[in-house]
Tab-separated table of C-alpha atoms in Angstrom:
chain	number	residue	atom	x	y	z
A	276	UNK	CA	-6.958	-16.990	27.348
A	277	UNK	CA	-7.496	-20.739	26.945
A	278	UNK	CA	-9.024	-23.135	29.470
A	279	UNK	CA	-10.189	-26.723	29.169
A	280	UNK	CA	-13.697	-25.597	28.199
A	281	UNK	CA	-13.277	-22.212	26.506
A	282	UNK	CA	-10.960	-20.131	24.351
A	283	UNK	CA	-11.186	-16.337	24.504
A	284	UNK	CA	-9.237	-14.090	22.176
A	285	UNK	CA	-8.358	-10.465	22.685
A	286	UNK	CA	-10.455	-8.430	20.279
A	287	UNK	CA	-10.051	-4.925	18.946
A	288	UNK	CA	-12.739	-2.316	18.723
A	289	UNK	CA	-14.028	-0.881	15.498
A	290	UNK	CA	-16.882	1.497	15.006
A	291	UNK	CA	-20.011	1.537	12.868
A	292	UNK	CA	-21.873	4.835	12.593
A	293	UNK	CA	-25.600	3.992	12.692
A	294	UNK	CA	-26.650	7.234	11.026
A	295	UNK	CA	-24.084	8.025	8.304
A	296	UNK	CA	-24.452	11.362	6.584
A	297	UNK	CA	-25.003	10.145	3.027
A	298	UNK	CA	-25.981	6.465	3.212
A	299	UNK	CA	-29.188	6.542	5.211
A	300	UNK	CA	-29.878	4.768	8.465
A	301	UNK	CA	-28.191	1.424	9.101
A	302	UNK	CA	-30.840	-1.312	9.042
A	303	UNK	CA	-28.706	-4.347	9.868
A	304	UNK	CA	-25.162	-5.278	10.912
A	305	UNK	CA	-23.986	-8.794	10.046
A	306	UNK	CA	-20.720	-10.637	10.355
A	307	UNK	CA	-19.277	-13.814	8.938
A	308	UNK	CA	-15.910	-15.467	9.472
A	309	UNK	CA	-13.319	-17.466	7.562
A	310	UNK	CA	-11.272	-20.361	8.945
A	311	UNK	CA	-7.827	-21.190	7.546
A	312	UNK	CA	-7.091	-24.916	7.724
A	313	UNK	CA	-4.401	-26.911	5.930
A	314	UNK	CA	-3.534	-24.077	3.519
A	315	UNK	CA	-7.121	-23.466	2.441
A	316	UNK	CA	-9.818	-21.041	3.501
A	317	UNK	CA	-13.304	-22.064	4.626
A	318	UNK	CA	-15.986	-19.348	4.875
A	319	UNK	CA	-18.663	-19.711	7.521
A	320	UNK	CA	-21.945	-21.233	6.401
A	321	UNK	CA	-23.931	-18.245	7.664
A	322	UNK	CA	-23.812	-14.510	8.062
A	323	UNK	CA	-24.829	-13.765	11.626
A	324	UNK	CA	-27.057	-10.831	12.497
A	325	UNK	CA	-25.341	-8.809	15.192
A	326	UNK	CA	-27.634	-5.783	15.197
A	327	UNK	CA	-30.988	-4.943	13.713
A	328	UNK	CA	-31.686	-1.311	13.026
A	329	UNK	CA	-34.119	-0.793	15.888
A	330	UNK	CA	-31.481	-1.910	18.405
A	331	UNK	CA	-29.637	1.361	17.813
A	332	UNK	CA	-32.526	3.197	19.450
A	333	UNK	CA	-31.972	1.478	22.799
A	334	UNK	CA	-29.381	2.360	25.391
A	335	UNK	CA	-28.427	-1.240	26.256
A	336	UNK	CA	-25.504	-3.185	24.915
A	337	UNK	CA	-26.260	-6.110	22.602
A	338	UNK	CA	-25.012	-9.614	23.193
A	339	UNK	CA	-25.930	-12.508	20.932
A	340	UNK	CA	-24.929	-16.128	20.843
A	341	UNK	CA	-23.641	-17.316	17.486
A	342	UNK	CA	-26.393	-19.588	16.234
A	343	UNK	CA	-28.467	-20.171	13.128
A	344	UNK	CA	-31.414	-18.443	14.793
A	345	UNK	CA	-30.182	-14.994	13.793
A	346	UNK	CA	-28.469	-15.883	10.527
A	347	UNK	CA	-28.700	-15.784	6.750
A	348	UNK	CA	-26.717	-17.800	4.161
A	349	UNK	CA	-23.159	-16.609	3.532
A	350	UNK	CA	-22.484	-16.283	-0.174
A	351	UNK	CA	-18.887	-15.086	0.204
A	352	UNK	CA	-16.341	-17.274	-1.561
A	353	UNK	CA	-12.583	-17.139	-1.169
A	354	UNK	CA	-9.827	-18.232	-3.512
A	355	UNK	CA	-6.197	-19.302	-3.271
A	356	UNK	CA	-3.610	-18.822	-6.008
A	357	UNK	CA	-1.582	-21.974	-6.729
A	358	UNK	CA	1.710	-21.863	-4.788
A	359	UNK	CA	3.622	-23.972	-7.321
A	360	UNK	CA	2.624	-21.588	-10.101
A	361	UNK	CA	3.807	-18.619	-8.032
A	362	UNK	CA	7.163	-20.323	-7.446
A	363	UNK	CA	7.563	-20.856	-11.197
A	364	UNK	CA	6.659	-17.204	-11.793
A	365	UNK	CA	9.354	-16.044	-9.362
A	366	UNK	CA	11.957	-18.253	-11.026
A	367	UNK	CA	10.912	-17.158	-14.524
A	368	UNK	CA	11.138	-13.457	-13.641
A	369	UNK	CA	14.551	-13.969	-12.030
A	370	UNK	CA	15.788	-15.659	-15.196
A	371	UNK	CA	14.150	-13.184	-17.589
A	372	UNK	CA	13.807	-9.789	-15.945
A	373	UNK	CA	12.817	-8.259	-19.277
A	374	UNK	CA	9.616	-10.318	-19.277
A	375	UNK	CA	8.227	-7.949	-16.624
A	376	UNK	CA	8.285	-5.006	-19.057
A	377	UNK	CA	8.816	-2.785	-16.009
A	378	UNK	CA	8.438	0.947	-16.689
A	379	UNK	CA	8.962	3.611	-13.995
A	380	UNK	CA	6.176	6.175	-13.587
A	381	UNK	CA	6.432	9.621	-11.993
A	382	UNK	CA	3.629	12.099	-11.400
A	383	UNK	CA	5.740	15.298	-11.206
A	384	UNK	CA	2.620	17.133	-10.041
A	385	UNK	CA	1.174	17.049	-13.582
A	386	UNK	CA	-1.955	14.840	-13.703
A	387	UNK	CA	-2.736	15.989	-17.252
A	388	UNK	CA	0.619	14.842	-18.643
A	389	UNK	CA	0.399	11.865	-21.074
A	390	UNK	CA	3.027	9.898	-19.108
A	391	UNK	CA	1.312	10.426	-15.743
A	392	UNK	CA	0.056	7.237	-14.021
A	393	UNK	CA	-3.502	8.581	-14.367
A	394	UNK	CA	-3.271	8.302	-18.158
A	395	UNK	CA	-1.939	4.745	-17.900
A	396	UNK	CA	-4.734	3.719	-15.507
A	397	UNK	CA	-7.526	5.065	-17.694
A	398	UNK	CA	-5.977	3.605	-20.852
A	399	UNK	CA	-5.837	0.209	-19.140
A	400	UNK	CA	-9.487	0.437	-18.077
A	401	UNK	CA	-10.432	1.234	-21.691
A	402	UNK	CA	-8.362	-1.692	-22.971
A	403	UNK	CA	-9.996	-3.987	-20.401
A	404	UNK	CA	-13.451	-2.963	-21.645
A	405	UNK	CA	-12.399	-3.601	-25.267
A	406	UNK	CA	-10.991	-6.985	-24.267
A	407	UNK	CA	-14.310	-7.923	-22.657
A	408	UNK	CA	-16.140	-6.905	-25.821
A	409	UNK	CA	-13.829	-9.108	-27.912
A	410	UNK	CA	-14.340	-12.146	-25.652
A	411	UNK	CA	-17.747	-11.617	-23.993
A	412	UNK	CA	-17.838	-15.128	-22.496
A	413	UNK	CA	-14.473	-14.747	-20.740
A	414	UNK	CA	-14.083	-13.566	-17.142
A	415	UNK	CA	-12.292	-10.226	-17.427
A	416	UNK	CA	-11.291	-8.434	-14.226
A	417	UNK	CA	-9.993	-5.210	-12.746
A	418	UNK	CA	-8.643	-5.683	-9.216
A	419	UNK	CA	-8.057	-2.507	-7.224
A	420	UNK	CA	-6.186	-2.631	-3.905
A	421	UNK	CA	-5.497	0.990	-2.993
A	422	UNK	CA	-5.607	2.783	0.352
A	423	UNK	CA	-7.843	5.606	-0.931
A	424	UNK	CA	-9.647	5.958	-4.296
A	425	UNK	CA	-11.768	9.046	-3.673
A	426	UNK	CA	-11.339	10.191	-7.287
A	427	UNK	CA	-14.414	10.945	-9.385
A	428	UNK	CA	-12.826	10.223	-12.792
A	429	UNK	CA	-11.503	6.872	-11.612
A	430	UNK	CA	-14.760	5.776	-9.980
A	431	UNK	CA	-16.782	6.852	-13.027
A	432	UNK	CA	-14.519	4.754	-15.242
A	433	UNK	CA	-14.748	1.713	-12.952
A	434	UNK	CA	-18.543	1.959	-12.990
A	435	UNK	CA	-18.470	2.187	-16.786
A	436	UNK	CA	-16.284	-0.934	-16.929
A	437	UNK	CA	-18.633	-2.812	-14.600
A	438	UNK	CA	-21.616	-1.785	-16.743
A	439	UNK	CA	-19.803	-3.307	-19.740
A	440	UNK	CA	-19.389	-6.698	-18.092
A	441	UNK	CA	-15.952	-6.333	-16.477
A	442	UNK	CA	-15.781	-7.883	-13.007
A	443	UNK	CA	-14.538	-5.000	-10.862
A	444	UNK	CA	-13.281	-5.766	-7.342
A	445	UNK	CA	-12.120	-3.003	-5.000
A	446	UNK	CA	-10.262	-3.069	-1.662
A	447	UNK	CA	-9.693	0.158	0.278
A	448	UNK	CA	-8.859	1.173	3.817
A	449	UNK	CA	-11.958	1.079	6.040
A	450	UNK	CA	-11.364	4.474	7.624
A	451	UNK	CA	-10.863	6.252	4.304
A	452	UNK	CA	-14.101	4.742	3.021
A	453	UNK	CA	-16.274	5.497	6.040
A	454	UNK	CA	-14.911	8.734	7.481
A	455	UNK	CA	-14.817	10.772	4.267
A	456	UNK	CA	-18.587	10.537	3.594
A	457	UNK	CA	-17.582	10.348	-0.054
A	458	UNK	CA	-20.188	9.973	-2.777
A	459	UNK	CA	-17.602	8.057	-4.823
A	460	UNK	CA	-17.528	5.134	-2.383
A	461	UNK	CA	-21.295	5.303	-2.041
A	462	UNK	CA	-21.779	5.058	-5.810
A	463	UNK	CA	-19.483	2.048	-5.993
A	464	UNK	CA	-21.373	0.291	-3.208
A	465	UNK	CA	-24.793	1.004	-4.682
A	466	UNK	CA	-23.679	-0.219	-8.111
A	467	UNK	CA	-23.099	-3.745	-6.809
A	468	UNK	CA	-19.330	-3.610	-7.373
A	469	UNK	CA	-17.446	-5.691	-4.789
A	470	UNK	CA	-16.153	-3.020	-2.391
A	471	UNK	CA	-14.273	-4.061	0.746
A	472	UNK	CA	-13.233	-1.718	3.529
A	473	UNK	CA	-10.204	-3.383	5.128
A	474	UNK	CA	-9.370	-3.141	8.839
A	475	UNK	CA	-5.777	-3.219	10.022
A	476	UNK	CA	-5.562	-3.068	13.815
A	477	UNK	CA	-2.456	-4.847	15.149
A	478	UNK	CA	-1.046	-3.863	18.516
A	479	UNK	CA	2.681	-3.402	19.013
A	480	UNK	CA	4.741	-0.949	21.093
A	481	UNK	CA	6.776	0.119	18.041
A	482	UNK	CA	3.738	1.389	16.127
A	483	UNK	CA	3.907	5.199	15.843
A	484	UNK	CA	0.451	5.906	14.336
A	485	UNK	CA	-2.574	3.757	13.513
A	486	UNK	CA	-1.757	1.155	10.818
A	487	UNK	CA	-3.988	0.845	7.778
A	488	UNK	CA	-4.578	-0.952	4.508
A	489	UNK	CA	-1.912	1.040	2.701
A	490	UNK	CA	-1.354	-1.061	-0.443
A	491	UNK	CA	-1.443	0.765	-3.761
A	492	UNK	CA	-1.773	-1.548	-6.762
A	493	UNK	CA	-4.193	-2.346	-9.583
A	494	UNK	CA	-4.239	-5.460	-11.787
A	495	UNK	CA	-5.915	-5.334	-15.207
A	496	UNK	CA	-7.045	-8.462	-17.094
A	497	UNK	CA	-4.626	-10.683	-15.159
A	498	UNK	CA	-1.746	-9.387	-17.276
A	499	UNK	CA	-0.979	-5.707	-16.607
A	500	UNK	CA	-0.417	-3.927	-13.308
A	501	UNK	CA	0.629	-0.688	-11.683
A	502	UNK	CA	1.942	-0.060	-8.168
A	503	UNK	CA	3.655	2.767	-6.373
A	504	UNK	CA	3.391	5.466	-3.736
A	505	UNK	CA	0.192	7.062	-5.046
A	506	UNK	CA	-3.399	6.778	-3.962
A	507	UNK	CA	-6.000	7.282	-6.683
A	508	UNK	CA	-6.899	10.788	-5.553
A	509	UNK	CA	-5.490	12.757	-8.449
A	510	UNK	CA	-8.340	15.272	-8.535
A	511	UNK	CA	-7.483	16.276	-4.953
A	512	UNK	CA	-3.744	15.620	-4.657
A	513	UNK	CA	-2.726	16.034	-8.289
A	514	UNK	CA	0.145	18.354	-7.339
A	515	UNK	CA	1.891	15.578	-5.398
A	516	UNK	CA	5.200	14.164	-6.585
A	517	UNK	CA	4.878	10.388	-6.549
A	518	UNK	CA	6.571	7.396	-8.109
A	519	UNK	CA	5.750	3.859	-9.161
A	520	UNK	CA	6.087	1.218	-11.861
A	521	UNK	CA	3.932	-0.503	-14.440
A	522	UNK	CA	4.299	-4.120	-15.511
A	523	UNK	CA	3.001	-6.226	-18.374
A	524	UNK	CA	3.455	-9.762	-17.081
A	525	UNK	CA	1.012	-12.508	-16.178
A	526	UNK	CA	3.481	-13.770	-13.580
A	527	UNK	CA	3.615	-10.391	-11.855
A	528	UNK	CA	-0.181	-10.190	-12.007
A	529	UNK	CA	-0.420	-13.570	-10.249
A	530	UNK	CA	2.010	-12.491	-7.521
A	531	UNK	CA	-0.169	-9.442	-6.872
A	532	UNK	CA	-3.320	-11.561	-7.035
A	533	UNK	CA	-1.911	-13.737	-4.249
A	534	UNK	CA	-1.949	-10.626	-2.044
A	535	UNK	CA	-5.350	-9.514	-3.314
A	536	UNK	CA	-6.990	-12.882	-2.630
A	537	UNK	CA	-5.480	-13.053	0.860
A	538	UNK	CA	-7.092	-9.721	1.754
A	539	UNK	CA	-10.421	-11.162	0.556
A	540	UNK	CA	-9.925	-13.973	3.071
A	541	UNK	CA	-7.931	-16.581	1.180
A	542	UNK	CA	-4.729	-18.153	2.480
A	543	UNK	CA	-1.710	-16.249	1.218
A	544	UNK	CA	0.576	-18.722	-0.489
A	545	UNK	CA	4.165	-19.422	0.483
A	546	UNK	CA	7.035	-19.456	-1.975
A	547	UNK	CA	10.807	-19.070	-1.877
A	548	UNK	CA	12.694	-15.931	-2.894
A	549	UNK	CA	16.357	-15.071	-3.384
A	550	UNK	CA	17.278	-11.648	-1.917
A	551	UNK	CA	19.977	-11.280	-4.597
A	552	UNK	CA	17.682	-11.894	-7.571
A	553	UNK	CA	16.979	-9.244	-10.219
A	554	UNK	CA	13.475	-8.623	-8.853
A	555	UNK	CA	11.431	-9.275	-5.725
A	556	UNK	CA	7.885	-8.253	-4.820
A	557	UNK	CA	7.573	-8.100	-1.028
A	558	UNK	CA	4.431	-7.692	1.080
A	559	UNK	CA	4.286	-6.919	4.789
A	560	UNK	CA	2.080	-9.951	5.517
A	561	UNK	CA	3.564	-12.081	2.732
A	562	UNK	CA	4.943	-15.587	3.055
A	563	UNK	CA	7.899	-15.171	0.702
A	564	UNK	CA	10.648	-17.099	2.438
A	565	UNK	CA	14.408	-17.464	2.295
A	566	UNK	CA	15.927	-20.917	1.673
A	567	UNK	CA	16.150	-21.355	5.473
A	568	UNK	CA	12.372	-20.856	5.739
A	569	UNK	CA	12.519	-17.403	7.311
A	570	UNK	CA	10.148	-14.816	5.862
A	571	UNK	CA	11.708	-11.943	3.916
A	572	UNK	CA	9.618	-8.772	3.957
A	573	UNK	CA	10.025	-5.074	3.042
A	574	UNK	CA	11.769	-3.972	6.251
A	575	UNK	CA	14.233	-6.861	5.939
A	576	UNK	CA	15.007	-5.900	2.345
A	577	UNK	CA	15.573	-2.223	3.211
A	578	UNK	CA	18.105	-3.029	5.923
A	579	UNK	CA	19.777	-5.774	3.882
A	580	UNK	CA	20.254	-3.577	0.824
A	581	UNK	CA	21.653	-0.699	2.897
A	582	UNK	CA	24.109	-3.075	4.582
A	583	UNK	CA	25.173	-4.352	1.136
A	584	UNK	CA	25.678	-0.836	-0.288
A	585	UNK	CA	29.234	-0.126	-1.429
A	586	UNK	CA	29.216	3.231	-3.236
A	587	UNK	CA	26.067	5.344	-2.975
A	588	UNK	CA	22.587	5.597	-1.452
A	589	UNK	CA	19.972	8.104	-2.593
A	590	UNK	CA	16.681	8.386	-0.686
A	591	UNK	CA	13.542	10.304	-1.641
A	592	UNK	CA	11.061	9.741	1.185
A	593	UNK	CA	7.733	11.017	2.429
A	594	UNK	CA	8.430	9.790	5.982
A	595	UNK	CA	11.477	8.507	7.833
A	596	UNK	CA	11.637	7.045	11.328
A	597	UNK	CA	13.504	4.486	13.402
A	598	UNK	CA	12.415	1.533	11.278
A	599	UNK	CA	13.573	-1.474	13.291
A	600	UNK	CA	15.415	-4.568	12.205
A	601	UNK	CA	15.307	-7.887	14.014
A	602	UNK	CA	18.444	-7.468	16.110
A	603	UNK	CA	17.894	-4.142	17.857
A	604	UNK	CA	19.265	-2.105	14.954
A	605	UNK	CA	17.342	0.379	12.835
A	606	UNK	CA	17.430	1.875	9.362
A	607	UNK	CA	18.985	5.006	10.895
A	608	UNK	CA	21.799	2.884	12.371
A	609	UNK	CA	22.278	1.205	8.989
A	610	UNK	CA	22.523	4.518	7.110
A	611	UNK	CA	25.008	5.922	9.638
A	612	UNK	CA	27.096	2.742	9.399
A	613	UNK	CA	27.014	2.949	5.599
A	614	UNK	CA	28.389	6.485	5.704
A	615	UNK	CA	31.064	5.378	8.173
A	616	UNK	CA	32.340	2.755	5.724
A	617	UNK	CA	32.580	5.305	2.913
A	618	UNK	CA	29.208	5.039	1.166
A	619	UNK	CA	27.959	8.357	-0.265
A	620	UNK	CA	24.570	8.717	1.488
A	621	UNK	CA	22.146	11.529	0.658
A	622	UNK	CA	18.428	11.977	1.345
A	623	UNK	CA	15.641	14.199	0.041
A	624	UNK	CA	12.897	14.330	2.670
A	625	UNK	CA	9.481	15.936	2.841
A	626	UNK	CA	10.655	18.898	4.899
A	627	UNK	CA	7.341	19.638	6.572
A	628	UNK	CA	6.986	16.072	7.871
A	629	UNK	CA	10.632	15.795	8.930
A	630	UNK	CA	9.981	18.154	11.839
A	631	UNK	CA	8.360	17.842	15.246
A	632	UNK	CA	5.096	19.550	16.120
A	633	UNK	CA	1.622	19.802	14.637
A	634	UNK	CA	1.869	19.517	10.820
A	635	UNK	CA	-1.610	21.014	10.428
A	636	UNK	CA	-0.781	24.344	12.071
A	637	UNK	CA	-0.022	27.556	10.239
A	638	UNK	CA	3.622	28.653	10.346
A	639	UNK	CA	5.637	31.292	8.567
A	640	UNK	CA	8.661	29.786	6.826
A	641	UNK	CA	10.877	31.354	9.481
A	642	UNK	CA	8.863	29.577	12.180
A	643	UNK	CA	8.829	26.389	10.132
A	644	UNK	CA	12.586	26.266	9.825
A	645	UNK	CA	12.965	26.736	13.581
A	646	UNK	CA	10.873	23.647	14.327
A	647	UNK	CA	13.150	20.866	15.633
A	648	UNK	CA	13.779	17.839	13.451
A	649	UNK	CA	12.305	14.467	14.281
A	650	UNK	CA	14.751	12.447	16.412
A	651	UNK	CA	15.513	9.979	13.604
A	652	UNK	CA	16.172	12.777	11.114
A	653	UNK	CA	18.265	14.664	13.658
A	654	UNK	CA	20.441	11.579	14.184
A	655	UNK	CA	21.234	11.475	10.469
A	656	UNK	CA	22.049	15.173	10.453
A	657	UNK	CA	24.377	14.785	13.443
A	658	UNK	CA	26.133	11.908	11.684
A	659	UNK	CA	26.997	14.249	8.805
A	660	UNK	CA	24.618	12.756	6.247
A	661	UNK	CA	23.460	15.458	3.787
A	662	UNK	CA	19.719	16.006	4.273
A	663	UNK	CA	17.796	17.961	1.650
A	664	UNK	CA	14.590	19.136	3.319
A	665	UNK	CA	12.258	19.917	0.446
A	666	UNK	CA	9.350	22.357	0.268
A	667	UNK	CA	7.079	23.556	-2.516
A	668	UNK	CA	8.116	26.567	-4.563
A	669	UNK	CA	5.739	28.982	-2.903
A	670	UNK	CA	4.909	29.792	0.702
A	671	UNK	CA	1.591	28.469	2.007
A	672	UNK	CA	-0.224	29.327	5.274
A	673	UNK	CA	0.570	25.742	6.308
A	674	UNK	CA	4.044	24.987	4.885
A	675	UNK	CA	3.748	22.270	2.286
A	676	UNK	CA	5.900	19.795	0.413
A	677	UNK	CA	4.300	17.709	-2.365
A	678	UNK	CA	6.787	14.823	-2.057
A	679	UNK	CA	4.975	11.548	-1.339
A	680	UNK	CA	7.523	9.159	-2.891
A	681	UNK	CA	9.147	6.279	-1.028
A	682	UNK	CA	12.023	5.265	-3.304
A	683	UNK	CA	15.675	4.496	-2.754
A	684	UNK	CA	18.511	3.942	-5.244
A	685	UNK	CA	21.617	2.043	-4.117
A	686	UNK	CA	24.922	1.746	-5.996
A	687	UNK	CA	23.248	3.101	-9.153
A	688	UNK	CA	21.559	-0.255	-9.821
A	689	UNK	CA	19.257	-1.269	-6.934
A	690	UNK	CA	15.839	0.437	-6.739
A	691	UNK	CA	13.404	0.052	-3.843
A	692	UNK	CA	9.919	1.297	-4.683
A	693	UNK	CA	6.350	0.986	-3.448
A	694	UNK	CA	3.906	2.078	-0.769
A	695	UNK	CA	6.108	1.217	2.231
A	696	UNK	CA	7.060	4.240	4.361
A	697	UNK	CA	10.320	3.948	6.288
A	698	UNK	CA	8.910	3.771	9.813
A	699	UNK	CA	7.591	1.005	12.048
A	700	UNK	CA	3.888	1.520	11.394
A	701	UNK	CA	4.431	0.275	7.842
A	702	UNK	CA	5.661	-3.089	9.145
A	703	UNK	CA	2.216	-3.605	10.697
A	704	UNK	CA	0.199	-2.130	7.822
A	705	UNK	CA	-0.682	-3.668	4.471
A	706	UNK	CA	2.192	-2.416	2.304
A	707	UNK	CA	4.191	-3.439	-0.771
A	708	UNK	CA	7.779	-2.889	-1.853
A	709	UNK	CA	9.603	-4.042	-4.952
A	710	UNK	CA	13.366	-4.492	-5.144
A	711	UNK	CA	14.732	-4.121	-8.677
A	712	UNK	CA	18.327	-4.794	-9.709
A	713	UNK	CA	18.717	-2.983	-13.022
A	714	UNK	CA	21.067	-0.082	-13.861
A	715	UNK	CA	18.791	1.322	-16.590
A	716	UNK	CA	15.813	1.632	-14.241
A	717	UNK	CA	18.106	2.945	-11.503
A	718	UNK	CA	19.322	5.712	-13.840
A	719	UNK	CA	15.711	6.786	-14.481
A	720	UNK	CA	15.110	7.041	-10.735
A	721	UNK	CA	18.329	9.000	-10.258
A	722	UNK	CA	17.138	11.432	-12.927
A	723	UNK	CA	13.933	11.887	-10.908
A	724	UNK	CA	15.993	12.430	-7.772
A	725	UNK	CA	18.077	15.100	-9.493
A	726	UNK	CA	15.016	16.844	-10.922
A	727	UNK	CA	13.441	16.909	-7.463
A	728	UNK	CA	16.555	18.676	-6.188
A	729	UNK	CA	16.269	21.284	-8.930
A	730	UNK	CA	12.517	21.893	-8.781
A	731	UNK	CA	11.925	22.207	-5.032
A	732	UNK	CA	13.139	24.680	-2.454
A	733	UNK	CA	15.752	22.863	-0.409
A	734	UNK	CA	16.646	23.887	3.139
């Protein structure tokens, strides 16, 4: 709402609990801001005091002018990754896919297994600590950008790394951090580790549920990284079946750091991508552009790859909805069209979440199987696409399926993998997807698909 003398923006509410269960009473609420100008970020000079603790005792609303009267210096500093370097990284990876050293990772519900992502993560933290000890004067970092990290082993190891001189930076979803009353987040905050709770509150009529900071990646030492479908909550959700990839590539680490720094407040850098290249890393708020200047993001890649499919499509998905394209079509339309032109389409879905109704209620399996399918899933079924609705091996009071993966294999060579769920909320959340064109990696994912078929009850 702009006039000649003022400019008002629509704001969105968020909530601060003044008396949290495990943190003690809030004594002060401050805010600062960051301006983006000419491809660089400029933090405000001050942090402005919005509330003092005693104001919570009153029953009147608070309204303050932004001035230096109620302010303290703002020490927050932002950073931008060099766009030209990112462009060279993209071109290098396209020309030498092997330089990524990409390795698929699957949890298979076995957090104690030596090939589980948990083992990789803790080995990388140990190696980062050793690296810091070898070069004590060098800045050595661990950058965590994961929706939820309420995992005691992981937090203990991060604190140990920080105590040994590693610069640990953590970004999580605000709601997960504040609503769980978790001692793990509290210990991170009290240690002095940089811990950001990230808001994600866009408004759009297509959004099905509240968006969030849903990224799931970690970068170690600026050279090694892991991403996938999994939160770092293995002590609670260790039985989940998840998927992801690890990389040993400074170029890949920089591409992820571009996302990480933008969430800290920096300007996300723009670079050009080729949808037909061997590898693309795509972010929902990224500025990776086609040669015509149009941004190319995860939902675009999903629809494009389905439309290009010629022989087969295999899906293994936690959630599936009417993910929209830009021309009134949806991923459901694209899958139905693919089947109509002779593509062999098949999907394994989390059976419990593929149905309508309250997923938290208790049902017998007979009642569960009578629950109607979600409209998007029902459309696929009516089109004759084989749907494998998966459940765990044993009955639970609340029917349960451990599948939390979000991968797709097309024509036995294209793999789509990451944190992006196939519904519209993901378009407006912080989410990542990688597109890999490699038959060897595709075969590994197809093996996982086939094992999932064998190991779960399918209805």
